[in-house]
Amino acid sequence: MHIFSAIVWLGGLMYQGAVVSPVVQQQGEAARVLQKMMGKRFSGFVWMSAWTMAATGTILMLLSPRFIWFRYADRWSVYLLLKQIIFILLVFYAFGLARMEVYLGSPSSNGGFNERAELYKMRVAQYRTISIALGIAAMLLAAAM
Ligand code: HEM
């Protein structure tokens, strides 16, 4: 379950960033409307994955003989701590992405063509790239644990 939630969350972000966004940029307005609908639907999967990852990660941690509360003496504990910090950052960026995608899908964004919407479109791409980089770092830390 822990690994599956990482695959859904990070895989989805990579698909959005590397497959959907470049195609939408070429295709114009109709594709942008579809992208907004897909982004809104995907954020439901993000929250499902985040909760599952937090719950299963905590269970794995508490069941592991290597886990000692507030002791970061060995590599395993330090990597776990770094992964938890990355997880909190990923949730922070997911919140930002979800809020901006709601705004971009709302009438007040004037179809995504006012100043704030232009800024948000740029931020959404930035947040997605940062989240993908953080996710890859977490996967590498997990493999090294
Ligand atoms: C940031 C996102 C995260 C990703 C991408 C991630 C990924 C993974 C992966 C792929 C594994 C399996 C490693 C293996 O079997 O070799 C794993 C194991 C584990 N994860 Fe995560 N994880 C994340 C967040 C967390 C969080 C937030 C916690 C704790 C609350 C956590 C606790 C654990 C534990 C305890 C293990 C087992 C390690 C072991 O058996 O040595 N993970 N994680």
Short mmCIF file of C-alpha atoms and ligand atoms in Angstrom, two decimals:
data_model
loop_
_atom_site.label_atom_id
_atom_site.label_comp_id
_atom_site.label_asym_id
_atom_site.label_seq_id
_atom_site.Cartn_x
_atom_site.Cartn_y
_atom_site.Cartn_z
CA MET A 1 0.00 0.00 0.00
CA HIS A 2 2.85 2.39 0.89
CA ILE A 3 4.65 1.85 -2.41
CA PHE A 4 1.37 1.86 -4.37
CA SER A 5 0.42 5.28 -2.97
CA ALA A 6 3.88 6.60 -3.97
CA ILE A 7 3.37 5.22 -7.51
CA VAL A 8 -0.10 6.80 -7.89
CA TRP A 9 0.97 10.20 -6.52
CA LEU A 10 4.37 10.58 -8.18
CA GLY A 11 3.36 8.73 -11.35
CA GLY A 12 0.34 11.02 -11.72
CA LEU A 13 2.44 14.17 -11.24
CA MET A 14 4.95 12.97 -13.85
CA TYR A 15 2.16 12.10 -16.31
CA GLN A 16 0.62 15.56 -15.86
CA GLY A 17 3.97 17.34 -16.19
CA ALA A 18 5.60 15.32 -18.98
CA VAL A 19 2.59 14.13 -21.06
CA VAL A 20 -0.53 16.25 -20.50
CA SER A 21 0.96 19.79 -20.17
CA PRO A 22 3.09 19.75 -23.38
CA VAL A 23 0.12 18.45 -25.43
CA VAL A 24 -2.25 21.04 -23.91
CA GLN A 25 0.16 23.86 -24.74
CA GLN A 26 0.02 22.85 -28.41
CA GLN A 27 -3.73 22.22 -28.58
CA GLY A 28 -5.16 25.48 -27.17
CA GLU A 29 -8.33 26.42 -25.25
CA ALA A 30 -10.41 23.24 -25.59
CA ALA A 31 -7.50 21.15 -24.28
CA ARG A 32 -6.95 23.64 -21.40
CA VAL A 33 -10.54 23.10 -20.23
CA LEU A 34 -9.94 19.33 -20.27
CA GLN A 35 -6.64 19.76 -18.37
CA LYS A 36 -8.42 21.73 -15.63
CA MET A 37 -11.04 18.98 -15.29
CA MET A 38 -8.32 16.30 -15.14
CA GLY A 39 -6.29 18.31 -12.59
CA LYS A 40 -9.33 18.67 -10.34
CA ARG A 41 -10.09 14.93 -10.57
CA PHE A 42 -6.43 13.99 -9.94
CA SER A 43 -6.29 16.03 -6.72
CA GLY A 44 -8.74 13.52 -5.22
CA PHE A 45 -6.20 10.76 -5.91
CA VAL A 46 -3.42 12.92 -4.43
CA TRP A 47 -5.21 13.22 -1.06
CA MET A 48 -6.07 9.48 -1.06
CA SER A 49 -2.38 8.67 -1.73
CA ALA A 50 -1.10 11.16 0.84
CA TRP A 51 -3.30 9.77 3.64
CA THR A 52 -2.47 6.17 2.69
CA MET A 53 1.27 6.96 2.57
CA ALA A 54 1.18 8.70 5.97
CA ALA A 55 -0.80 5.87 7.60
CA THR A 56 1.20 2.99 6.10
CA GLY A 57 4.51 4.81 6.62
CA THR A 58 3.70 5.32 10.30
CA ILE A 59 2.72 1.66 10.71
CA LEU A 60 5.90 0.49 8.93
CA MET A 61 7.93 2.82 11.13
CA LEU A 62 6.34 1.71 14.43
CA LEU A 63 6.70 -1.98 13.48
CA SER A 64 10.36 -1.65 12.50
CA PRO A 65 12.92 -2.81 15.12
CA ARG A 66 15.23 -0.11 13.79
CA PHE A 67 12.92 2.71 14.81
CA ILE A 68 13.75 4.38 18.17
CA TRP A 69 11.78 7.51 19.08
CA PHE A 70 13.73 10.76 18.45
CA ARG A 71 17.01 8.91 17.86
CA TYR A 72 18.69 9.58 14.51
CA ALA A 73 21.91 7.70 15.18
CA ASP A 74 21.97 5.49 12.09
CA ARG A 75 21.53 6.00 8.35
CA TRP A 76 18.08 4.32 8.33
CA SER A 77 16.65 6.81 10.87
CA VAL A 78 18.21 9.85 9.18
CA TYR A 79 16.83 8.78 5.75
CA LEU A 80 13.42 8.18 7.33
CA LEU A 81 13.48 11.68 8.86
CA LEU A 82 14.45 13.21 5.51
CA LYS A 83 11.61 11.28 3.82
CA GLN A 84 9.13 12.60 6.41
CA ILE A 85 10.32 16.19 5.79
CA ILE A 86 9.92 15.64 2.03
CA PHE A 87 6.44 14.22 2.65
CA ILE A 88 5.40 17.37 4.54
CA LEU A 89 6.75 19.54 1.68
CA LEU A 90 4.88 17.41 -0.89
CA VAL A 91 1.62 17.91 1.04
CA PHE A 92 2.30 21.68 1.22
CA TYR A 93 2.80 21.86 -2.58
CA ALA A 94 -0.24 19.63 -3.16
CA PHE A 95 -2.36 22.11 -1.19
CA GLY A 96 -1.04 25.00 -3.27
CA LEU A 97 -1.63 23.12 -6.53
CA ALA A 98 -5.20 22.14 -5.56
CA ARG A 99 -6.07 25.75 -4.59
CA MET A 100 -4.60 27.24 -7.76
CA GLU A 101 -6.31 24.63 -9.98
CA VAL A 102 -9.67 25.44 -8.36
CA TYR A 103 -9.10 29.16 -9.08
CA LEU A 104 -8.00 28.49 -12.68
CA GLY A 105 -11.19 26.42 -13.19
CA SER A 106 -13.43 29.14 -11.72
CA PRO A 107 -15.22 31.95 -13.67
CA SER A 108 -13.25 34.61 -11.70
CA SER A 109 -10.08 33.54 -13.57
CA ASN A 110 -11.75 34.81 -16.77
CA GLY A 111 -10.95 31.53 -18.56
CA GLY A 112 -7.38 31.72 -17.28
CA PHE A 113 -6.61 35.03 -18.98
CA ASN A 114 -6.27 37.60 -16.18
CA GLU A 115 -3.02 38.62 -14.45
CA ARG A 116 -3.55 36.37 -11.44
CA ALA A 117 -4.41 33.40 -13.66
CA GLU A 118 -1.26 33.93 -15.73
CA LEU A 119 0.80 33.92 -12.50
CA TYR A 120 -0.99 30.80 -11.24
CA LYS A 121 -0.42 28.94 -14.52
CA MET A 122 3.32 29.58 -14.12
CA ARG A 123 3.22 28.60 -10.42
CA VAL A 124 1.33 25.36 -11.16
CA ALA A 125 4.11 24.28 -13.54
CA GLN A 126 6.77 25.24 -10.95
CA TYR A 127 5.03 23.45 -8.06
CA ARG A 128 4.57 20.33 -10.18
CA THR A 129 8.26 20.25 -11.16
CA ILE A 130 9.35 20.77 -7.53
CA SER A 131 6.97 18.00 -6.37
CA ILE A 132 8.34 15.57 -8.96
CA ALA A 133 11.94 16.34 -7.87
CA LEU A 134 10.98 15.88 -4.19
CA GLY A 135 9.22 12.60 -5.01
CA ILE A 136 12.26 11.23 -6.84
CA ALA A 137 14.47 12.22 -3.86
CA ALA A 138 12.09 10.39 -1.48
CA MET A 139 12.15 7.27 -3.68
CA LEU A 140 15.97 7.32 -3.72
CA LEU A 141 16.04 7.72 0.08
CA ALA A 142 13.58 4.83 0.44
CA ALA A 143 15.74 2.61 -1.76
CA ALA A 144 18.82 3.55 0.28
CA MET A 145 17.12 2.84 3.66
C1 HEM B 1 7.59 11.21 0.56
C2 HEM B 1 7.08 10.20 0.14
C3 HEM B 1 7.49 8.77 0.38
C4 HEM B 1 7.91 7.89 -0.57
C5 HEM B 1 8.07 8.15 -2.05
C6 HEM B 1 8.15 6.62 0.12
C7 HEM B 1 8.57 5.46 -0.54
C8 HEM B 1 8.89 4.29 0.12
C9 HEM B 1 9.30 3.07 -0.55
C10 HEM B 1 9.44 2.91 -2.06
C11 HEM B 1 9.56 2.15 0.41
C12 HEM B 1 9.99 0.68 0.21
C13 HEM B 1 11.46 0.59 0.28
C14 HEM B 1 11.92 -0.85 0.19
O1 HEM B 1 11.19 -1.77 0.47
O2 HEM B 1 13.08 -1.01 -0.14
C15 HEM B 1 9.32 2.78 1.68
C16 HEM B 1 9.51 2.15 2.88
C17 HEM B 1 9.24 2.77 4.07
N1 HEM B 1 8.68 4.01 4.27
FE1 HEM B 1 8.25 5.37 2.88
N2 HEM B 1 7.87 6.75 1.45
C18 HEM B 1 7.46 8.05 1.66
C19 HEM B 1 7.07 8.62 2.83
C20 HEM B 1 7.14 7.98 4.05
C21 HEM B 1 6.70 8.54 5.30
C22 HEM B 1 6.06 9.92 5.45
C23 HEM B 1 6.96 7.61 6.28
C24 HEM B 1 6.70 7.66 7.77
C25 HEM B 1 5.76 8.31 8.34
C26 HEM B 1 7.58 6.46 5.62
C27 HEM B 1 8.03 5.32 6.25
C28 HEM B 1 8.56 4.22 5.62
C29 HEM B 1 9.09 3.05 6.34
C30 HEM B 1 9.17 2.89 7.86
C31 HEM B 1 9.50 2.14 5.36
C32 HEM B 1 10.10 0.73 5.57
C33 HEM B 1 11.60 0.83 5.55
C34 HEM B 1 12.27 -0.49 5.86
O3 HEM B 1 11.63 -1.50 5.86
O4 HEM B 1 13.44 -0.45 6.08
N3 HEM B 1 7.67 6.72 4.27
N4 HEM B 1 8.90 4.07 1.47
#
